[in-house]
Coordinates of C-alpha atoms and ligand atoms in Angstrom, one line a residue:
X20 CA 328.6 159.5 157.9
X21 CA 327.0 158.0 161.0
X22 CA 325.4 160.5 163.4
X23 CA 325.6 158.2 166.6
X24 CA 321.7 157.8 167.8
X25 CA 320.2 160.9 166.0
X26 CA 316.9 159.7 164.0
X27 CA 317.8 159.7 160.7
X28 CA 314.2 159.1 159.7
X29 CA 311.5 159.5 162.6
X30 CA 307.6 158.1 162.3
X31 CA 306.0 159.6 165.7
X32 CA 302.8 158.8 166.2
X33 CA 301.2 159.0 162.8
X34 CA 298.2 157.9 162.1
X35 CA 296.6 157.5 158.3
X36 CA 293.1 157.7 157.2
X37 CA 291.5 158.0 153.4
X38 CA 288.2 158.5 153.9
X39 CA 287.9 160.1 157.6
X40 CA 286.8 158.0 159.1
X41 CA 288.9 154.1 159.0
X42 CA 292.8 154.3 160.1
X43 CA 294.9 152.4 157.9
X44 CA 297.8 153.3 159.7
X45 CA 297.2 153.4 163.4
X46 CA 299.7 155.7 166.1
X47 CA 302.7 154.4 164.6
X48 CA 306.0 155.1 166.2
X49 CA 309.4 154.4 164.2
X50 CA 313.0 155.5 164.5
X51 CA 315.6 154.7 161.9
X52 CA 319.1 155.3 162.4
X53 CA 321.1 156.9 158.8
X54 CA 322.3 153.4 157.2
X55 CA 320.0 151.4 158.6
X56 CA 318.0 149.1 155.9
X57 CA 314.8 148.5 157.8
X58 CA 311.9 146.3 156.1
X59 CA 308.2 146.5 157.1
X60 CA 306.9 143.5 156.6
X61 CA 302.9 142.7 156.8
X62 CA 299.8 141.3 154.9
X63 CA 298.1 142.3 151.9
X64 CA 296.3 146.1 153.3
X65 CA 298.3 146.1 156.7
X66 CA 299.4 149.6 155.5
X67 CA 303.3 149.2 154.1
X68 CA 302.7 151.1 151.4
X69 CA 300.4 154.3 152.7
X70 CA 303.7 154.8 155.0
X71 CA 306.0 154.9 152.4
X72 CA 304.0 157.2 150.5
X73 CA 304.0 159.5 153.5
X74 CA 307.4 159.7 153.6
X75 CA 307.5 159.7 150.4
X76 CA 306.1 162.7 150.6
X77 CA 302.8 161.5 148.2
X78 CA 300.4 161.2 151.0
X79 CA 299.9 163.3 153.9
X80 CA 299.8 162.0 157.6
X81 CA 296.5 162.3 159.5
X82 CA 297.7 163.0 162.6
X83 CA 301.4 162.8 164.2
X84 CA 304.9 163.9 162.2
X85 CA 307.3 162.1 160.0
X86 CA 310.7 163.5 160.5
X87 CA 314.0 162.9 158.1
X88 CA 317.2 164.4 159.8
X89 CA 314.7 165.8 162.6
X90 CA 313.2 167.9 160.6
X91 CA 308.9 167.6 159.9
X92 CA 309.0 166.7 156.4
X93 CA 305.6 168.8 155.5
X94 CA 308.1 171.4 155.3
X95 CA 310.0 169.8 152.2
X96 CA 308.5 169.0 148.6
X97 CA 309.0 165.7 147.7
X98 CA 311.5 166.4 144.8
X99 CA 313.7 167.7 147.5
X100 CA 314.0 165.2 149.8
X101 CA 316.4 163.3 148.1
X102 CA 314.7 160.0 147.9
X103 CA 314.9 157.1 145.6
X104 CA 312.0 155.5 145.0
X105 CA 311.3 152.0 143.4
X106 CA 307.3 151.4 143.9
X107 CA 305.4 148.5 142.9
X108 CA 303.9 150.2 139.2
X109 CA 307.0 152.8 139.0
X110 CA 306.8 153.0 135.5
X111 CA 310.0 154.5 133.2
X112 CA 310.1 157.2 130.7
X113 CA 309.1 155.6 127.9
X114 CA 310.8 157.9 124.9
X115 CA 313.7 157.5 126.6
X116 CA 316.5 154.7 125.8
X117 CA 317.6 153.1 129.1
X118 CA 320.7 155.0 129.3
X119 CA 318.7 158.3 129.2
X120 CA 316.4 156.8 131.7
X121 CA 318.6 156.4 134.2
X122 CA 321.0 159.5 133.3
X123 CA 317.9 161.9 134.0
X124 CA 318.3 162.2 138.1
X125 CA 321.9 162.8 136.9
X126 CA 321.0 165.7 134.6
X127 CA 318.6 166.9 137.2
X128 CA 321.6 167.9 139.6
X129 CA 323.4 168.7 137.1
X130 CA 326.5 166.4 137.0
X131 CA 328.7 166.5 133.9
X132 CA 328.3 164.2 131.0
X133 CA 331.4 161.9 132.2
X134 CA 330.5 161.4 135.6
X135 CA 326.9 160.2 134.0
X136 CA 328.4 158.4 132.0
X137 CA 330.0 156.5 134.4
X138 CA 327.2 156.2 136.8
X139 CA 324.9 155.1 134.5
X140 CA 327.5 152.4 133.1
X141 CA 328.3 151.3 136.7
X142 CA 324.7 151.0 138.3
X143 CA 323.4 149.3 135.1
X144 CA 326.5 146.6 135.7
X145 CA 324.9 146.0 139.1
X146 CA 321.8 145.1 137.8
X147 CA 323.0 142.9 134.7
X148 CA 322.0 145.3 132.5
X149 CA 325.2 146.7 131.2
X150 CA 323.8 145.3 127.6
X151 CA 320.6 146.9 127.3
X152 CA 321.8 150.6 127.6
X153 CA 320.3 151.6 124.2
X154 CA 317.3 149.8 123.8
X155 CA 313.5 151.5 125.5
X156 CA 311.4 150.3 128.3
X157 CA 309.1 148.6 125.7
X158 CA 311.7 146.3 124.6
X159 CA 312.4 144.7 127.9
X160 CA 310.7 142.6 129.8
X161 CA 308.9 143.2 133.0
X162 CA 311.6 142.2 135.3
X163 CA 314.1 143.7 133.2
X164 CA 312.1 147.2 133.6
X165 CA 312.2 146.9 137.5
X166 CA 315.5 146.2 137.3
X167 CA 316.1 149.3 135.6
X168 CA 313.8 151.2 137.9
X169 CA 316.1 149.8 140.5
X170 CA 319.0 150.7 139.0
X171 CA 317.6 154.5 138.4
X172 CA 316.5 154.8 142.0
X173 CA 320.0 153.7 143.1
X174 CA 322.1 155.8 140.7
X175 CA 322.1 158.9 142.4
X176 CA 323.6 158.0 145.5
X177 CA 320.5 159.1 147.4
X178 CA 321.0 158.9 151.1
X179 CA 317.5 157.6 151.5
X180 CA 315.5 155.0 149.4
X181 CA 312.3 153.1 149.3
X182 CA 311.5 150.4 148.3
X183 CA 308.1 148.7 147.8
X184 CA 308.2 144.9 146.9
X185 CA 311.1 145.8 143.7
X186 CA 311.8 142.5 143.1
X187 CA 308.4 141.1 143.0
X188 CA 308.5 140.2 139.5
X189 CA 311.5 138.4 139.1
X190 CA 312.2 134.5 139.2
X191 CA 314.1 133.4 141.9
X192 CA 317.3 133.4 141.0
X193 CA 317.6 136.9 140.0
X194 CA 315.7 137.9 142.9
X195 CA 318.2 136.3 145.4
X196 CA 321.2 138.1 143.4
X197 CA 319.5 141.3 143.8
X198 CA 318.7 141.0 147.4
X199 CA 322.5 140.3 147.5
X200 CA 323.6 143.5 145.5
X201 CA 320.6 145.8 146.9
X202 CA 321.9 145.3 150.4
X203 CA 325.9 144.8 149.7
X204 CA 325.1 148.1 147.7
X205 CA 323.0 149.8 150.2
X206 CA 325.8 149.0 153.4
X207 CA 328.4 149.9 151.3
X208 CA 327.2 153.7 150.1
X209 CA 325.6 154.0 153.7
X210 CA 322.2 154.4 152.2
X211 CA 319.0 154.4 154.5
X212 CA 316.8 152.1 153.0
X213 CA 313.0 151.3 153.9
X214 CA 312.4 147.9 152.3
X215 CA 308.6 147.0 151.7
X216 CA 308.0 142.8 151.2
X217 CA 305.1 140.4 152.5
X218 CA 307.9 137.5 151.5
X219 CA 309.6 136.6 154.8
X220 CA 312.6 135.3 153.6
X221 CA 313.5 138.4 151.7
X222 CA 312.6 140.7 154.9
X223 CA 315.2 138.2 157.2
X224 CA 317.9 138.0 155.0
X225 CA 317.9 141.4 153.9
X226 CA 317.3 143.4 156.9
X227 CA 318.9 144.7 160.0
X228 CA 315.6 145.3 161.8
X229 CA 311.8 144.1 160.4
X230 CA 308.7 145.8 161.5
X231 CA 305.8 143.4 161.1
X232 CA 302.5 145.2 160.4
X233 CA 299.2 143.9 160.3
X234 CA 296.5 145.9 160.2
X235 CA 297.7 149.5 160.7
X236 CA 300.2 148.7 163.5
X237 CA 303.6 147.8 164.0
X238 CA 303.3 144.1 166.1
X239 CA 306.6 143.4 166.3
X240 CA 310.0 145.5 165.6
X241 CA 313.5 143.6 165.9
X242 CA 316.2 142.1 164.1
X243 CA 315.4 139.0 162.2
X244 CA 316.8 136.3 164.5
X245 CA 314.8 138.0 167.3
X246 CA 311.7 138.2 165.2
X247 CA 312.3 134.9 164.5
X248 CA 313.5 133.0 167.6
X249 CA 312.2 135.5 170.2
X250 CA 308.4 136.7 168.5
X251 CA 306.3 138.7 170.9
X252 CA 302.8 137.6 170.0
X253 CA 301.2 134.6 168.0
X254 CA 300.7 136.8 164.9
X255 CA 304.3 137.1 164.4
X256 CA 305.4 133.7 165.9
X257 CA 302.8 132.2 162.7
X258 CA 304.0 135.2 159.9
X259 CA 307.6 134.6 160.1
X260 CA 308.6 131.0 159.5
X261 CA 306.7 128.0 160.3
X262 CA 305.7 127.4 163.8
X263 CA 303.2 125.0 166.0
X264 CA 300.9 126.3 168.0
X265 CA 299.5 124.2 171.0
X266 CA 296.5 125.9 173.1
X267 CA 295.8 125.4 176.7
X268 CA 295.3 127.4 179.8
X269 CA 297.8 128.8 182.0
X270 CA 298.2 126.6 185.0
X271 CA 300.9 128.3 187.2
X272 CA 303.3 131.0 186.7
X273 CA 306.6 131.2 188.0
X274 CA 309.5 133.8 187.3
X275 CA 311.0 132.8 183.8
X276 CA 308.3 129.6 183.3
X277 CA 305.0 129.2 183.1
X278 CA 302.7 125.5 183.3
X279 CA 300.5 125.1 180.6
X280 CA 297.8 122.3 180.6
X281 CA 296.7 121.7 176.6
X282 CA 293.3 121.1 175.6
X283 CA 294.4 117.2 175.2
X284 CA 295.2 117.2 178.9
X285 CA 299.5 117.6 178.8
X286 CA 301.1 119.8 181.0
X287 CA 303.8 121.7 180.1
X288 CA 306.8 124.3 181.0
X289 CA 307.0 127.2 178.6
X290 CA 308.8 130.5 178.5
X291 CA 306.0 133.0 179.7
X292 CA 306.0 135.7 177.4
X293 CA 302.1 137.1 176.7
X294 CA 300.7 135.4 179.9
X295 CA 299.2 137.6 182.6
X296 CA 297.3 135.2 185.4
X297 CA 296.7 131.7 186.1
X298 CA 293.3 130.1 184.4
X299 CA 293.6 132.5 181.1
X300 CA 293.9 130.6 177.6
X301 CA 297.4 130.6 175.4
X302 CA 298.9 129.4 172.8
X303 CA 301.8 127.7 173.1
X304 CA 304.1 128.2 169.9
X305 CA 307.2 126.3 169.1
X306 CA 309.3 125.8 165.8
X307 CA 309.5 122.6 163.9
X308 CA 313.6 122.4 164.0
X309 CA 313.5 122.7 167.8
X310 CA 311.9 119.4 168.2
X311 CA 314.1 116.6 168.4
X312 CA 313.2 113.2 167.5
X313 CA 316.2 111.5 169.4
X314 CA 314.9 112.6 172.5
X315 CA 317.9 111.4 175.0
X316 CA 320.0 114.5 173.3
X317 CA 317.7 117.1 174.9
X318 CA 318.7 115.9 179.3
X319 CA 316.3 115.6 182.2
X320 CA 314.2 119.1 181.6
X321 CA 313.5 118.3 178.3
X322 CA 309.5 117.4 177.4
X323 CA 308.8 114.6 175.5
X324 CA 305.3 113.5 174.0
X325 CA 303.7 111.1 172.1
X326 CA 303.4 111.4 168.4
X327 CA 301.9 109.5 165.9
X328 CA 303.4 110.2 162.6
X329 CA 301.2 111.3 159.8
X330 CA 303.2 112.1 156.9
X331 CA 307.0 112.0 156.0
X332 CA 308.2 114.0 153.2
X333 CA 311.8 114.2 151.6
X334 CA 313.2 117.4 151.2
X335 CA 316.6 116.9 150.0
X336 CA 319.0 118.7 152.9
X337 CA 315.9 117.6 155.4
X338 CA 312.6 115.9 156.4
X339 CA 309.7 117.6 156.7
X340 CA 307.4 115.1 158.9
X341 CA 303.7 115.4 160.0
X342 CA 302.4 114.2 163.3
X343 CA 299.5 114.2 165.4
X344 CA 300.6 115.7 168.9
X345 CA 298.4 116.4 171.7
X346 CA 295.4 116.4 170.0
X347 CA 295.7 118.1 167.0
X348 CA 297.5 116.2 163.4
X349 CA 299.2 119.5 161.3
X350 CA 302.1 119.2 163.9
X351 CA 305.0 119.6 162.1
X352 CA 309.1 119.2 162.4
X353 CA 312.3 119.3 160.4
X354 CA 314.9 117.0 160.7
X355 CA 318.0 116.9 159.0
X356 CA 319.2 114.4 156.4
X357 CA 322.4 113.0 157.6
X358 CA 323.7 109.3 158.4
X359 CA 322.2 108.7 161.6
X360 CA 318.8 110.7 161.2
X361 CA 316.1 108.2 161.9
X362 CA 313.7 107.7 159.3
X363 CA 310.1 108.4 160.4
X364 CA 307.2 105.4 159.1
X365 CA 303.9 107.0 158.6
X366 CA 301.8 105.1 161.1
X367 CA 304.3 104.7 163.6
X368 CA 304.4 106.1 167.0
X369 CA 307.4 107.9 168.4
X370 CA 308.4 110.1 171.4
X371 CA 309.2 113.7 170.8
X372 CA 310.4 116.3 173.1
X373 CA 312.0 120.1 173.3
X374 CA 313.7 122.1 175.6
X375 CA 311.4 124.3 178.1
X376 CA 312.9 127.7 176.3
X377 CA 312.1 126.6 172.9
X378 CA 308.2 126.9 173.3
X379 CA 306.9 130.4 174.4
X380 CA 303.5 130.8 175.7
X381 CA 301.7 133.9 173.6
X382 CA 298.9 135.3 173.7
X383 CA 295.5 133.1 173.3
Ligands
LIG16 N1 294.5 156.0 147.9 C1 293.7 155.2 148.7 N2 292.4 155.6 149.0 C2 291.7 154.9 149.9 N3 292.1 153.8 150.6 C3 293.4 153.4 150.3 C4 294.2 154.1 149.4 N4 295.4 153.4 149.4 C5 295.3 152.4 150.2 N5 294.1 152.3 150.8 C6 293.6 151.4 151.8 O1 294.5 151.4 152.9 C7 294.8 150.2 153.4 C8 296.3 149.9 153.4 O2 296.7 149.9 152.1 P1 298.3 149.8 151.7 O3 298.4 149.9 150.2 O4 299.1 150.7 152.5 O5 298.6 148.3 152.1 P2 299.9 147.4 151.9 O6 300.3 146.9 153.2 O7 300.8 148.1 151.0 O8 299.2 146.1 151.0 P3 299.9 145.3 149.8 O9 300.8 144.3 150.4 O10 298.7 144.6 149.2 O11 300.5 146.2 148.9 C9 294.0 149.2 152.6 O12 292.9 148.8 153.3 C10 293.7 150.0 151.3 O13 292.5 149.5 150.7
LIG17 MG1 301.6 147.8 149.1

């Protein structure tokens, strides 16, 4: 049952270090409502996993409290916090058949041998297991044993789960189903879940809010089509999707536009979103679908440069074309493949242009 804006899991001001000295996770500040299915998202060592583990209750914070139904979880043993957990190496019983596997949290809270039955039966249909009850963990593949893991961490009902990268081993297909069922599943029971990926995709279409971390911090908490069309800083604005960065230096600010003149000598309007004063450098970041090739669509405020296009590349559904722009030749935008696109010659120059709100001027 919703509880309106109480926390249902709180991060305030934690901080995380190993060895004393280096934080790994630095004064990080997180509040999930209950049936929210939030994903932190970051590179390799940016810290997803030592924050799950605190909250799994396997690692202790350094400094600050992690709450879950605002109470300081130090206070609770990990076995009785009623978490799920699917971690990267979670490994299954191995004397036990899968059935037994994933009847065990069942047993543990002492549920009769029916309604076991029928959990077991009905979270190993959601993973496409239903046919491998009997057989053990060494007799299935590696995907097949995270799907199980899944499966186990799910069959309890828990009102809280974690998941770090679950779906890591399996091939595409499969993984897309999943990310269908985990979060169909997840919505439907009202489960909290904390989602760890560094795939992108999987954190947008999954999520209702992302954290992207890099290095021990949180740089960017939102929804995905914030995150997405609306990214605070340049680390995000390159993480999530593809994006084109043009640097210059901030010629003139107004109230909800700033003029940037590039290093090629352009000036430009962009939305002003990490710029504090006139003469510092930025980069100025906009996304490959947002620039239009057919530039009388865009009207009279619309920007239009010279491109000389590099490389053209068939994609099926679109075009994925090359230029050189302003100075620098890994420019690049999408188009999409319908009757009337025009097709782009390598070698050929063309006008290009984008509305003022579609490039945002981040920090340098
Ligand atoms: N048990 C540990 N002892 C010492 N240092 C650790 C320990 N676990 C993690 N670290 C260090 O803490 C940092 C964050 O690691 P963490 O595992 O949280 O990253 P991650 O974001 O999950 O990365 P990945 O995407 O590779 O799984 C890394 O620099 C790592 O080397
Ligand atoms: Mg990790």
């Amino acid at each position: 049952m919703a509880q309106g804006d109480d926390a249902f899991v709180e991060f305030d001001r934690v901080q995380k270090s190993y060895d004393g000295e280096n934080l790994v996770v630095k004064d990080l500040n997180l509040s999930m409502p209950k049936g929210e299915f939030l994903t932190m998202l970051g590179p390799s060592g940016s810290g997803k996993t030592t924050c799950l583990m605190m909250l799994a209750g396997f690692e202790t914070a350094t400094h600050g409290d992690i709450r879950l139904k605002g109470k300081p979880i130090n206070d609770i043993p990990p076995h009785k916090r009623g978490i799920g957990m699917v971690f990267q190496n979670y490994a299954l019983f191995p004397h036990m058949t899968v059935a037994e596997n994933l009847a065990f949290p069942l047993q543990v809270r002492k549920m009769s041998k029916d309604v076991q039955q029928q959990k077991v039966k009905r979270a190993l249909d959601m993973v496409q297991m239903g046919t491998f009850a009997g057989r053990r963990p060494s007799q299935l593949s590696g995907g097949q044993q995270q799907r199980i893991a899944l499966a186990r961490a799910l069959v309890f009902e828990p009102e809280l789960v974690l998941m770090d990268e679950p779906l890591g081993a399996l091939d595409k297909q499969l993984r897309e189903t999943l990310q269908f069922e985990i979060t169909d599943l997840a919505h439907k029971l009202g489960i909290t879940v904390v989602y760890v990926t560094h795939d992108q995709t999987e954190a947008l279409t999954m999520s209702d809010r992302v954290a992207v971390f890099e290095a021990g911090r949180i740089q960017q908490l939102a929804t995905p089509s914030q995150l997405y069309e609306e990214p605070q800083n340049s680390f995000v604005a390159q993480f999530i999707g593809e994006n084109n960065t043009l640097e210059g230096v901030v010629a003139e600010i107004r109230d909800d536009t700033c003029v940037v003149k590039l290093d090629s000598g352009e000036t430009i309007d962009a939305v002003p979103v990490n710029v504090s004063k006139v003469g510092e450098r930025t980069k100025v970041s906009i996304r490959p679908e947002r620039v239009e090739v057919d530039t009388k669509k865009l009207g009279p405020n619309a920007h239009t440069l010279k491109a000389e296009v590099l490389e053209f590349i068939y994609m099926g559904d679109i075009f994925r074309t090359r230029l050189r722009v302003a100075g620098i030749d890994d420019f690049v935008i999408k188009t999409r493949n319908s009757p009337d696109q025009v097709k782009l010659t390598p070698g050929s120059t063309i006008d290009i242009g984008w509305l003022p709100r579609d490039c945002r001027a981040l920090d340098a």
